[in-house]
Short mmCIF file of C-alpha atoms in Angstrom, two decimals:
data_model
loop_
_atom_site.label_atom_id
_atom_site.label_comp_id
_atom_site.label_asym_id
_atom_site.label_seq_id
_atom_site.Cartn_x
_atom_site.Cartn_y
_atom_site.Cartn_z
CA UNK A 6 -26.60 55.35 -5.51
CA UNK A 7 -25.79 54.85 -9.07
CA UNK A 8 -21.98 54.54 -8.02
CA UNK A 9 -23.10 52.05 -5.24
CA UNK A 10 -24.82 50.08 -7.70
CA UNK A 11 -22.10 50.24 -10.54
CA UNK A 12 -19.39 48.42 -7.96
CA UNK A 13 -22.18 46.23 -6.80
CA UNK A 14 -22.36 44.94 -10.19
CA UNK A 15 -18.72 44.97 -11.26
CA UNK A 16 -18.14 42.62 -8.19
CA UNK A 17 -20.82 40.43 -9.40
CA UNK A 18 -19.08 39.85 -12.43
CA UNK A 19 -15.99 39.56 -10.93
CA UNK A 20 -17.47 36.86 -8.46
CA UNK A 21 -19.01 35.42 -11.44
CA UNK A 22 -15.91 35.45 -13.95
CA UNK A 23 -13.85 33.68 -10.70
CA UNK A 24 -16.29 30.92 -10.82
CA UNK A 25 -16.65 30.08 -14.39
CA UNK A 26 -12.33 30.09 -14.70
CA UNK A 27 -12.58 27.99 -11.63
CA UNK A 28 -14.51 25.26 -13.31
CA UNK A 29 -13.09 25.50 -17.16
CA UNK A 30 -9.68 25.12 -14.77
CA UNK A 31 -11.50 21.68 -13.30
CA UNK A 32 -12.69 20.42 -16.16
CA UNK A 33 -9.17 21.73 -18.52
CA UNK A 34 -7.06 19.71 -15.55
CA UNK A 35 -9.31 16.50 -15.79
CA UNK A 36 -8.78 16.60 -19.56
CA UNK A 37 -5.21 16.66 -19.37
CA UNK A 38 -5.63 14.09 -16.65
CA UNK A 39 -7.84 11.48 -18.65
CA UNK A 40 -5.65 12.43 -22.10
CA UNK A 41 -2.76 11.29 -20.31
CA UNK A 42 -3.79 7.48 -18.98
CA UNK A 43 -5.08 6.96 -22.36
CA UNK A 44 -1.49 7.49 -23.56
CA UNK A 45 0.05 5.82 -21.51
CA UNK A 46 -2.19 2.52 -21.46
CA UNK A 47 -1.70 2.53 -25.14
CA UNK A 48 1.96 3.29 -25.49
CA UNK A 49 3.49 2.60 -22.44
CA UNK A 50 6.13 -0.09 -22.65
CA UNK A 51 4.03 -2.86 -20.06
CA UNK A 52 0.70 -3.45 -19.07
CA UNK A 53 -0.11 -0.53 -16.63
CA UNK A 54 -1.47 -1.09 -13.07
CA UNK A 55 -4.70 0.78 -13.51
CA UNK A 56 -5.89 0.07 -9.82
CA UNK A 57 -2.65 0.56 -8.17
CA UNK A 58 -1.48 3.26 -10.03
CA UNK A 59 -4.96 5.21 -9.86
CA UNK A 60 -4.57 4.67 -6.05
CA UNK A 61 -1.64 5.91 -5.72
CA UNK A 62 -2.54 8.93 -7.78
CA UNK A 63 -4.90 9.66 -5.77
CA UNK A 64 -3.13 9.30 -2.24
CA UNK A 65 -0.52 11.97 -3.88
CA UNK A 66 -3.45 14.47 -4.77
CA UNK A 67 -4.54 13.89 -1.41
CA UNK A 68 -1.56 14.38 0.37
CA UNK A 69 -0.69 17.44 -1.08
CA UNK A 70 -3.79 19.23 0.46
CA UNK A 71 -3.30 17.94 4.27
CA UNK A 72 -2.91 14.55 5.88
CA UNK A 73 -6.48 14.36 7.35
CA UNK A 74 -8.43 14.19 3.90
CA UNK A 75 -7.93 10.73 2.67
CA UNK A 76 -9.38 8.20 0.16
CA UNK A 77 -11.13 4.57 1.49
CA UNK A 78 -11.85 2.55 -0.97
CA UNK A 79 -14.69 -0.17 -1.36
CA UNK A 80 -12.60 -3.11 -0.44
CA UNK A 81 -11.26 -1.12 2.67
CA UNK A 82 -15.13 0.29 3.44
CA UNK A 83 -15.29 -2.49 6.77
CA UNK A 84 -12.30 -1.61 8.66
CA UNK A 85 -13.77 2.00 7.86
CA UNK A 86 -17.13 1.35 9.36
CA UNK A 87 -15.00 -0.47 12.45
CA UNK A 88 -13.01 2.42 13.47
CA UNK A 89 -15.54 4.59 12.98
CA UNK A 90 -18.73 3.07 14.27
CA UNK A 91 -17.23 -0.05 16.07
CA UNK A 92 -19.66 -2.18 13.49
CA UNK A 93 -18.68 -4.77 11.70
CA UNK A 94 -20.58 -8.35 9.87
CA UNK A 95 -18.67 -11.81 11.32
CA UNK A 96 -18.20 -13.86 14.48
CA UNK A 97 -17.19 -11.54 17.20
CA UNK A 98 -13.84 -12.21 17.88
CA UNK A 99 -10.62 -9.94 17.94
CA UNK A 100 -7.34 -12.16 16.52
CA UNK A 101 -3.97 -12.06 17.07
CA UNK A 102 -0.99 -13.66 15.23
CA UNK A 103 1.21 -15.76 17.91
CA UNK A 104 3.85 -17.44 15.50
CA UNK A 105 2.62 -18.67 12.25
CA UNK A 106 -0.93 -19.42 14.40
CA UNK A 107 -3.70 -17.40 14.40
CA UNK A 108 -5.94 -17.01 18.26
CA UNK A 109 -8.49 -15.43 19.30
CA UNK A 110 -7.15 -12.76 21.54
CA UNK A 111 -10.90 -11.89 22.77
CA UNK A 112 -14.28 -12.91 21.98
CA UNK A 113 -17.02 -10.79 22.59
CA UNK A 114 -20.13 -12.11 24.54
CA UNK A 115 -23.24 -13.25 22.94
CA UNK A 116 -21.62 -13.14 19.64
CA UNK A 117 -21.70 -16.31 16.96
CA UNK A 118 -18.29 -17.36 18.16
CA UNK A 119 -18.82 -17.16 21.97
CA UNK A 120 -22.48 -18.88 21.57
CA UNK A 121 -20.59 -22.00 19.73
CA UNK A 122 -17.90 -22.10 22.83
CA UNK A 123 -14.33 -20.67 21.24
CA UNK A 124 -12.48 -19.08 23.89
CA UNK A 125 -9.50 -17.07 23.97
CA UNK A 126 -6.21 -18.68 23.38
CA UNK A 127 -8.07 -20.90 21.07
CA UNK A 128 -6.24 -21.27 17.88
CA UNK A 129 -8.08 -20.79 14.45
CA UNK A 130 -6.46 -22.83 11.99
CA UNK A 131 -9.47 -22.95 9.04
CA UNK A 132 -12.61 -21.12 7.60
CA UNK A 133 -14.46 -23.60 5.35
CA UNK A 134 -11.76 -24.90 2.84
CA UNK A 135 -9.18 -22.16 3.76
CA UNK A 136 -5.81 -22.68 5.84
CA UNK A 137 -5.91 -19.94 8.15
CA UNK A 138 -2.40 -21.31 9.33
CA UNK A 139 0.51 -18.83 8.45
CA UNK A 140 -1.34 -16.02 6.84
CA UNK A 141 -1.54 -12.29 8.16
CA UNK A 142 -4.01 -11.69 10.34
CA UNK A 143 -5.74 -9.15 7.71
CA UNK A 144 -6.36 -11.74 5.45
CA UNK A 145 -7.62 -14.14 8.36
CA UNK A 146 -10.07 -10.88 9.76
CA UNK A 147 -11.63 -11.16 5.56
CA UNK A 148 -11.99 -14.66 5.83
CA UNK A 149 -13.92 -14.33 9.18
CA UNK A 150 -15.78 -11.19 8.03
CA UNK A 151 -18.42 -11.11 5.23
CA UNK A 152 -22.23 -10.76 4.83
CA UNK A 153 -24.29 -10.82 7.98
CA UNK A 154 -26.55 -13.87 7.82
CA UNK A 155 -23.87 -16.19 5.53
CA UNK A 156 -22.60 -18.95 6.95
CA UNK A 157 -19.04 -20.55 7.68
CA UNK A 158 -17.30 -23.36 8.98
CA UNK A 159 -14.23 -22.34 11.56
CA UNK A 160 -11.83 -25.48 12.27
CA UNK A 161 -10.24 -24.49 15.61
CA UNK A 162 -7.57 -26.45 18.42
CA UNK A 163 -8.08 -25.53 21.87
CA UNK A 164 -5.39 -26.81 24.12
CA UNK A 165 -3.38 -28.96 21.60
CA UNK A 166 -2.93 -29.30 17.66
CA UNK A 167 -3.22 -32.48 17.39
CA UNK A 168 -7.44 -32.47 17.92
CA UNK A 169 -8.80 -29.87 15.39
CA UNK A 170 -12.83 -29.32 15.88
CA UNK A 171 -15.07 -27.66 13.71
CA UNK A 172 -18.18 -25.94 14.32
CA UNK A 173 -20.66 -23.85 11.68
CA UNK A 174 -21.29 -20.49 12.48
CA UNK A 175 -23.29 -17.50 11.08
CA UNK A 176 -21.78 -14.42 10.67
CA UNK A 177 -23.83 -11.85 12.59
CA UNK A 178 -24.18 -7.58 12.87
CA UNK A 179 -20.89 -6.90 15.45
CA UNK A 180 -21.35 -3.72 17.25
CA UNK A 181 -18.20 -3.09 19.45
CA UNK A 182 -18.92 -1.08 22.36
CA UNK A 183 -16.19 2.02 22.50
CA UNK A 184 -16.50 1.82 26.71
CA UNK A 185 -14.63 -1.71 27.00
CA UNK A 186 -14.73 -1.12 30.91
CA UNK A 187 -16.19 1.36 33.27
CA UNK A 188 -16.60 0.93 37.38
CA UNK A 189 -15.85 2.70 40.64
CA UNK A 190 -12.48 2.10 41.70
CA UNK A 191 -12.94 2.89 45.31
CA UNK A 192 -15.81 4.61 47.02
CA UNK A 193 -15.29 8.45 45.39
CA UNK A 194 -13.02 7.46 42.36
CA UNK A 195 -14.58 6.36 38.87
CA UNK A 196 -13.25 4.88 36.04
CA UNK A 197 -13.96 4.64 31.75
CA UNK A 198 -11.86 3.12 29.06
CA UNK A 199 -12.82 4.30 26.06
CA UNK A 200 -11.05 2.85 23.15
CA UNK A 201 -12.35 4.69 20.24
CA UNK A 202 -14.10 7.98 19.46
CA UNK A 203 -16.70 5.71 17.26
CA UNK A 204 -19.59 7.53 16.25
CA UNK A 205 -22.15 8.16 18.86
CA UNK A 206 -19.52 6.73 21.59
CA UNK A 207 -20.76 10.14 23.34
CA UNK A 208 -23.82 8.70 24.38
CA UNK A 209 -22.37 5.65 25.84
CA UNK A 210 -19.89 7.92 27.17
CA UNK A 211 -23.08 9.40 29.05
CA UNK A 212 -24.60 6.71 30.56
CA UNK A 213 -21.06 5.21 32.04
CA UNK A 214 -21.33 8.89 34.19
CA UNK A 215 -24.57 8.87 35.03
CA UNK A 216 -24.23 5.78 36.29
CA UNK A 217 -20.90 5.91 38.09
CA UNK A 218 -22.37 9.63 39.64
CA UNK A 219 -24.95 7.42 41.11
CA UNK A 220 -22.55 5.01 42.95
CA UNK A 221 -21.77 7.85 44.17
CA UNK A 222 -18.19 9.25 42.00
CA UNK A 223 -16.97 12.20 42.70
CA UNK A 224 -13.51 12.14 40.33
CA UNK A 225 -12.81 10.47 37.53
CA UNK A 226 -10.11 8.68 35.60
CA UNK A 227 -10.88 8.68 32.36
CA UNK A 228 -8.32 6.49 30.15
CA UNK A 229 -7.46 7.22 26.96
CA UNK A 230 -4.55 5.60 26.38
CA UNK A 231 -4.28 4.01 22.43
CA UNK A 232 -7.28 5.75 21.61
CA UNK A 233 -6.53 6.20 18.13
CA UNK A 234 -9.34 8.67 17.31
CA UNK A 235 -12.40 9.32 15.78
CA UNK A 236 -15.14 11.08 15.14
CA UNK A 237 -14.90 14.76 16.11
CA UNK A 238 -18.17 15.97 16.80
CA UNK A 239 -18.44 13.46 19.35
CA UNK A 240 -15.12 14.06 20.68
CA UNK A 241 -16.52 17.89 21.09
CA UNK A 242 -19.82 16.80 22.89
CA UNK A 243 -17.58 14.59 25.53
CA UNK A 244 -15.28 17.36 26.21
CA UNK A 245 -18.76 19.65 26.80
CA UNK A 246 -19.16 17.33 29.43
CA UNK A 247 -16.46 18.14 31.57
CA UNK A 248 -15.87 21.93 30.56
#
């Protein structure tokens, strides 16, 4: 018993002793780390980068670990939230870039921008005081996005350039739905798109069954094609519905 309790203890310490190196390595590291922008920002040659250089300090610690662990920052925190949650704040309309034009590829219904009548094909060409003509279609999505409840004015052409229009809109909570279609193809056969592994898109995932099983499906295609991911837990819980 005494021996029992003698390695017990010695492993406790050990366990212990592993710790506290672990963090005086941490906090020895960030020293070095923080010691290090300091000199350079003082004697470096030019003006440093701080943003860009921090970020790309960052990708590189990340990068060495795997490529699944990865850094989103604030100003990148929206397209986050879309891929992940298919939410978003703006009009409700995807855009394209045909030239140096930007259109609205597809405009989701009951949203600001399909209440005040743009279709698709429809090209954008200003948000309040902001040419929306040859710039990336990023910059045009930040433009469009914003604060739900803020307002904007979108200039738009429909069938020709020569009669811009303008309408005011208010940007509104988006939520895409990851199921953009889901039917019965034929009398036995059922079908589901689903675009994204968003959060929750298990649920929706759900319904589309229980509602094609009561049309009446017995198989199912169920496309997946440019799904670029997702969350997944509810990736798991759609695959427990199958298997």
């Amino acid at each position: 018993c005494i021996l029992l309790a003698s390695i017990t203890l010695a492993a406790k310490e050990q366990a212990r002793e592993n710790v506290d190196n672990h963090y005086f390595s941490v906090a020895e590291n960030l020293s070095i780390f923080n010691s290090l922008f300091k000199q350079l920002n003082i004697h470096y040659v030019d003006s440093i980068p701080v943003t860009d250089i921090m970020q790309k300090g960052i990708n590189g610690m990340l990068n060495a670990l795997d490529p699944y662990t990865v850094y989103i920052p604030t100003n990148e925190e929206e397209n986050f939230n879309l891929m992940t949650k298919g939410e978003y704040a703006g009009i409700g309309t995807v855009i394209t870039k045909r030239g140096k034009y930007i259109t609205a590829n597809e405009v989701y219904r009951d949203m600001p921008a399909d209440k005040a009548g743009i279709k698709i094909g429809y090209v954008l060409t200003k948000v309040d005081d902001t040419s929306l003509i040859d710039v990336t279609t990023q910059k045009a999505s930040e433009l469009l996005r914003g604060t739900p409840g803020t307002k904007l004015t979108l200039t738009y052409q429909t069938d020709t350039l020569a009669n811009p229009q303008t309408v005011d809109l208010v940007r509104e909570h988006i939520y895409i739905n990851p199921i953009r279609y889901y039917g019965m193809l034929n009398d036995s056969v059922g079908y589901i798109f689903l675009s994204n592994f968003t959060q929750n898109c298990a649920d929706e995932v759900k319904k589309a069954l229980l509602s094609l099983r009561g049309q009446g499906m017995q198989k199912l295609i169920f496309d997946l094609r440019n799904n670029p991911g997702g969350y997944l837990s509810d990736a798991v819980d759609i695959c427990n519905f199958f298997l």
